Amino acid sequence: MSGQLMLSDKRQRRADDASILQVIVDQFVERPVHPFSDIKQFERLALGLIDIVDAGAVARVARPLCFHPETPPSIFARLLDKGGPCAELALEYAPALPRAETAVLAARCPTGFALALSRRRDLDREIIAALMSRNEPRVLRALAGNLAAHFESAARRVLAQAARDDVRLARLLLDRDDLEIDPGPLFLAATRLERTAIILNACRKVLASGYAEPRRADPDFVARLEDAALRRDREEMAALVASALDCRKDRALAALTDSLGEALALTLVALGVDTEAATRIFLCADAPIAHDVDRVRALLRLMRSTPQRAAAQIVTAITGAARTEKEPARRNGSREEAVTAPGWRRSLPRQNGVAARKLDQSA
């Protein structure tokens, strides 16, 4: 019985301490300016209570302090030391963090801390690099969603490459009109309007570099691809395409099963599959394509209007393929440049970004 009373008393003391902390924080934040003596008194009381109050309660109570200009720096340091939700609060909202220590922390801290740090408005190149080196999808998405973060060219390339395998990250990057980023790896997450802009940009680049004789796919390869399509064996189709392009099978599968069919059409162009065989493959595709004659016709028009090198560039960007452009590269003396960002958005209507996505979805 005495043990239960002691436990009850301990819980009550914790609740009382949390209430006291709440009161002094409320009193502090309700005034924009304080005498120096009041700030020091608040600092002394708050630091003592932060040490003994539960971390979850401290994080809830201390949040308003993050937005008060006279909150002592020692408060943020103590929140960081306390860990858990308190540290996340400090990492996201502390007015300033020591750069060298923060970069090390960014690379090694728990995911929750890294997410909080990724949302800061004052991230510099070193901290962004440290966060990206973690290669965690949630952290990369948080960085991409931070509109205050500035990404240099190397960081933009890393984000675009990671977005090949993360549709949510790709969509976040496409919605950022401020980033000059290679849109090719983001193709599967793009709207129809954005895809049109990506394809037109690729076509302009290859047409400006001169004509190249298109390559034709090996008939045996086409026959095996058609046979797998007829059996609706997507895994076999992906294995054939992955081998032909020298890319990962899961990325080949993602291109082949694209719900709009445009990635499939571009892949067939890049491989040199003729439109007659492509028609049979489209008619064996998933229902949204195979059961829509107008869609099949549109995909065939896309194949006829897209130069092979332009299709190959986009497919290379989507899949990380290595083989699609080796022959043109030898003929031209150097590998074709990847589809780059500058200018590709000019092919979109004026309402680009999120507005373009809504317009596209309503079409």
PDB file of N, CA and C in Angstrom, residues 188 221 225 228-229 233-242 245 249-268 271 281-282 284-286 289 315 318-319:
ATOM      1  N   LEU A 188       7.604   9.059 -64.438  1.00  0.00           N
ATOM      2  CA  LEU A 188       6.483   8.213 -64.020  1.00  0.00           C
ATOM      3  C   LEU A 188       5.556   8.921 -63.036  1.00  0.00           C
ATOM      4  N   PHE A 221      13.977 -11.185 -80.213  1.00  0.00           N
ATOM      5  CA  PHE A 221      13.642 -10.458 -78.985  1.00  0.00           C
ATOM      6  C   PHE A 221      12.192  -9.988 -79.026  1.00  0.00           C
ATOM      7  N   LEU A 225       9.150 -10.961 -76.537  1.00  0.00           N
ATOM      8  CA  LEU A 225       8.447  -9.917 -75.800  1.00  0.00           C
ATOM      9  C   LEU A 225       6.942  -9.997 -76.065  1.00  0.00           C
ATOM     10  N   ALA A 228       5.446 -13.013 -74.194  1.00  0.00           N
ATOM     11  CA  ALA A 228       5.259 -12.726 -72.773  1.00  0.00           C
ATOM     12  C   ALA A 228       4.080 -11.791 -72.557  1.00  0.00           C
ATOM     13  N   ALA A 229       3.902 -10.812 -73.470  1.00  0.00           N
ATOM     14  CA  ALA A 229       2.765  -9.890 -73.363  1.00  0.00           C
ATOM     15  C   ALA A 229       1.454 -10.639 -73.547  1.00  0.00           C
ATOM     16  N   ASP A 233       2.541 -12.007 -68.873  1.00  0.00           N
ATOM     17  CA  ASP A 233       3.620 -12.314 -67.930  1.00  0.00           C
ATOM     18  C   ASP A 233       4.498 -11.071 -67.800  1.00  0.00           C
ATOM     19  N   ARG A 234       4.104 -10.178 -66.919  1.00  0.00           N
ATOM     20  CA  ARG A 234       4.815  -8.907 -66.765  1.00  0.00           C
ATOM     21  C   ARG A 234       6.244  -9.123 -66.252  1.00  0.00           C
ATOM     22  N   GLU A 235       6.423 -10.114 -65.419  1.00  0.00           N
ATOM     23  CA  GLU A 235       7.763 -10.387 -64.888  1.00  0.00           C
ATOM     24  C   GLU A 235       8.714 -10.802 -66.015  1.00  0.00           C
ATOM     25  N   GLU A 236       8.232 -11.644 -66.932  1.00  0.00           N
ATOM     26  CA  GLU A 236       9.068 -12.059 -68.057  1.00  0.00           C
ATOM     27  C   GLU A 236       9.361 -10.887 -68.973  1.00  0.00           C
ATOM     28  N   MET A 237       8.344 -10.054 -69.234  1.00  0.00           N
ATOM     29  CA  MET A 237       8.566  -8.860 -70.056  1.00  0.00           C
ATOM     30  C   MET A 237       9.621  -7.966 -69.420  1.00  0.00           C
ATOM     31  N   ALA A 238       9.504  -7.763 -68.108  1.00  0.00           N
ATOM     32  CA  ALA A 238      10.465  -6.899 -67.403  1.00  0.00           C
ATOM     33  C   ALA A 238      11.870  -7.481 -67.471  1.00  0.00           C
ATOM     34  N   ALA A 239      11.980  -8.814 -67.358  1.00  0.00           N
ATOM     35  CA  ALA A 239      13.301  -9.451 -67.428  1.00  0.00           C
ATOM     36  C   ALA A 239      13.921  -9.256 -68.806  1.00  0.00           C
ATOM     37  N   LEU A 240      13.111  -9.385 -69.868  1.00  0.00           N
ATOM     38  CA  LEU A 240      13.616  -9.194 -71.228  1.00  0.00           C
ATOM     39  C   LEU A 240      14.077  -7.756 -71.440  1.00  0.00           C
ATOM     40  N   VAL A 241      13.246  -6.809 -71.016  1.00  0.00           N
ATOM     41  CA  VAL A 241      13.581  -5.389 -71.207  1.00  0.00           C
ATOM     42  C   VAL A 241      14.787  -5.001 -70.357  1.00  0.00           C
ATOM     43  N   ALA A 242      14.840  -5.483 -69.117  1.00  0.00           N
ATOM     44  CA  ALA A 242      15.976  -5.163 -68.239  1.00  0.00           C
ATOM     45  C   ALA A 242      17.280  -5.664 -68.837  1.00  0.00           C
ATOM     46  N   LEU A 245      18.167  -3.418 -71.896  1.00  0.00           N
ATOM     47  CA  LEU A 245      18.579  -2.053 -71.560  1.00  0.00           C
ATOM     48  C   LEU A 245      19.734  -2.015 -70.566  1.00  0.00           C
ATOM     49  N   LYS A 249      15.526  -4.773 -62.985  1.00  0.00           N
ATOM     50  CA  LYS A 249      14.257  -5.355 -63.416  1.00  0.00           C
ATOM     51  C   LYS A 249      13.062  -4.601 -62.841  1.00  0.00           C
ATOM     52  N   ASP A 250      13.153  -4.160 -61.579  1.00  0.00           N
ATOM     53  CA  ASP A 250      12.012  -3.469 -60.976  1.00  0.00           C
ATOM     54  C   ASP A 250      11.735  -2.147 -61.682  1.00  0.00           C
ATOM     55  N   ARG A 251      12.796  -1.490 -62.172  1.00  0.00           N
ATOM     56  CA  ARG A 251      12.579  -0.239 -62.905  1.00  0.00           C
ATOM     57  C   ARG A 251      11.997  -0.506 -64.285  1.00  0.00           C
ATOM     58  N   ALA A 252      12.440  -1.582 -64.927  1.00  0.00           N
ATOM     59  CA  ALA A 252      11.840  -1.958 -66.207  1.00  0.00           C
ATOM     60  C   ALA A 252      10.363  -2.274 -66.018  1.00  0.00           C
ATOM     61  N   LEU A 253      10.033  -2.983 -64.944  1.00  0.00           N
ATOM     62  CA  LEU A 253       8.639  -3.333 -64.664  1.00  0.00           C
ATOM     63  C   LEU A 253       7.802  -2.076 -64.424  1.00  0.00           C
ATOM     64  N   ALA A 254       8.349  -1.107 -63.713  1.00  0.00           N
ATOM     65  CA  ALA A 254       7.620   0.135 -63.463  1.00  0.00           C
ATOM     66  C   ALA A 254       7.307   0.856 -64.763  1.00  0.00           C
ATOM     67  N   ALA A 255       8.261   0.864 -65.700  1.00  0.00           N
ATOM     68  CA  ALA A 255       8.024   1.511 -66.998  1.00  0.00           C
ATOM     69  C   ALA A 255       6.974   0.756 -67.807  1.00  0.00           C
ATOM     70  N   LEU A 256       7.038  -0.564 -67.787  1.00  0.00           N
ATOM     71  CA  LEU A 256       6.116  -1.375 -68.580  1.00  0.00           C
ATOM     72  C   LEU A 256       4.689  -1.326 -68.045  1.00  0.00           C
ATOM     73  N   THR A 257       4.531  -1.115 -66.752  1.00  0.00           N
ATOM     74  CA  THR A 257       3.198  -1.117 -66.145  1.00  0.00           C
ATOM     75  C   THR A 257       2.690   0.289 -65.851  1.00  0.00           C
ATOM     76  N   ASP A 258       3.324   1.301 -66.409  1.00  0.00           N
ATOM     77  CA  ASP A 258       2.860   2.689 -66.291  1.00  0.00           C
ATOM     78  C   ASP A 258       1.385   2.774 -66.689  1.00  0.00           C
ATOM     79  N   SER A 259       0.548   3.319 -65.824  1.00  0.00           N
ATOM     80  CA  SER A 259      -0.895   3.288 -66.054  1.00  0.00           C
ATOM     81  C   SER A 259      -1.318   4.068 -67.293  1.00  0.00           C
ATOM     82  N   LEU A 260      -0.548   5.090 -67.673  1.00  0.00           N
ATOM     83  CA  LEU A 260      -0.883   5.855 -68.877  1.00  0.00           C
ATOM     84  C   LEU A 260      -0.312   5.230 -70.147  1.00  0.00           C
ATOM     85  N   GLY A 261       0.635   4.326 -70.000  1.00  0.00           N
ATOM     86  CA  GLY A 261       1.195   3.626 -71.151  1.00  0.00           C
ATOM     87  C   GLY A 261       2.291   4.360 -71.879  1.00  0.00           C
ATOM     88  N   GLU A 262       2.550   5.613 -71.523  1.00  0.00           N
ATOM     89  CA  GLU A 262       3.529   6.401 -72.268  1.00  0.00           C
ATOM     90  C   GLU A 262       4.957   5.912 -72.041  1.00  0.00           C
ATOM     91  N   ALA A 263       5.256   5.487 -70.819  1.00  0.00           N
ATOM     92  CA  ALA A 263       6.592   4.945 -70.556  1.00  0.00           C
ATOM     93  C   ALA A 263       6.799   3.641 -71.334  1.00  0.00           C
ATOM     94  N   LEU A 264       5.757   2.822 -71.443  1.00  0.00           N
ATOM     95  CA  LEU A 264       5.831   1.603 -72.245  1.00  0.00           C
ATOM     96  C   LEU A 264       6.077   1.945 -73.711  1.00  0.00           C
ATOM     97  N   ALA A 265       5.347   2.927 -74.240  1.00  0.00           N
ATOM     98  CA  ALA A 265       5.513   3.318 -75.639  1.00  0.00           C
ATOM     99  C   ALA A 265       6.924   3.819 -75.913  1.00  0.00           C
ATOM    100  N   LEU A 266       7.453   4.649 -75.021  1.00  0.00           N
ATOM    101  CA  LEU A 266       8.806   5.185 -75.205  1.00  0.00           C
ATOM    102  C   LEU A 266       9.852   4.081 -75.093  1.00  0.00           C
ATOM    103  N   THR A 267       9.606   3.117 -74.210  1.00  0.00           N
ATOM    104  CA  THR A 267      10.530   1.987 -74.085  1.00  0.00           C
ATOM    105  C   THR A 267      10.580   1.181 -75.373  1.00  0.00           C
ATOM    106  N   LEU A 268       9.416   0.961 -75.986  1.00  0.00           N
ATOM    107  CA  LEU A 268       9.371   0.217 -77.249  1.00  0.00           C
ATOM    108  C   LEU A 268      10.093   0.981 -78.358  1.00  0.00           C
ATOM    109  N   LEU A 271      13.833   0.648 -77.816  1.00  0.00           N
ATOM    110  CA  LEU A 271      14.318  -0.685 -78.152  1.00  0.00           C
ATOM    111  C   LEU A 271      14.261  -0.982 -79.646  1.00  0.00           C
ATOM    112  N   ILE A 281       1.256  -5.576 -78.412  1.00  0.00           N
ATOM    113  CA  ILE A 281       1.668  -5.490 -77.005  1.00  0.00           C
ATOM    114  C   ILE A 281       0.713  -4.598 -76.224  1.00  0.00           C
ATOM    115  N   PHE A 282       0.317  -3.447 -76.816  1.00  0.00           N
ATOM    116  CA  PHE A 282      -0.638  -2.559 -76.154  1.00  0.00           C
ATOM    117  C   PHE A 282      -1.964  -3.266 -75.885  1.00  0.00           C
ATOM    118  N   CYS A 284      -2.428  -6.211 -75.222  1.00  0.00           N
ATOM    119  CA  CYS A 284      -2.257  -7.199 -74.149  1.00  0.00           C
ATOM    120  C   CYS A 284      -1.866  -6.534 -72.833  1.00  0.00           C
ATOM    121  N   ALA A 285      -1.884  -5.212 -72.815  1.00  0.00           N
ATOM    122  CA  ALA A 285      -1.510  -4.480 -71.606  1.00  0.00           C
ATOM    123  C   ALA A 285      -2.649  -4.522 -70.593  1.00  0.00           C
ATOM    124  N   ASP A 286      -2.477  -3.821 -69.484  1.00  0.00           N
ATOM    125  CA  ASP A 286      -3.525  -3.782 -68.472  1.00  0.00           C
ATOM    126  C   ASP A 286      -4.754  -3.058 -69.011  1.00  0.00           C
ATOM    127  N   ILE A 289      -5.327   0.511 -70.674  1.00  0.00           N
ATOM    128  CA  ILE A 289      -4.760   0.716 -72.017  1.00  0.00           C
ATOM    129  C   ILE A 289      -5.429  -0.223 -73.012  1.00  0.00           C
ATOM    130  N   VAL A 315      13.940   7.045 -71.433  1.00  0.00           N
ATOM    131  CA  VAL A 315      13.947   5.699 -70.853  1.00  0.00           C
ATOM    132  C   VAL A 315      15.202   5.497 -69.996  1.00  0.00           C
ATOM    133  N   ILE A 318      14.517   7.190 -66.740  1.00  0.00           N
ATOM    134  CA  ILE A 318      13.542   6.467 -65.916  1.00  0.00           C
ATOM    135  C   ILE A 318      14.159   5.235 -65.274  1.00  0.00           C
ATOM    136  N   THR A 319      14.921   4.488 -66.045  1.00  0.00           N
ATOM    137  CA  THR A 319      15.388   3.170 -65.604  1.00  0.00           C
ATOM    138  C   THR A 319      16.845   3.123 -65.160  1.00  0.00           C
TER     139      THR A 319
END
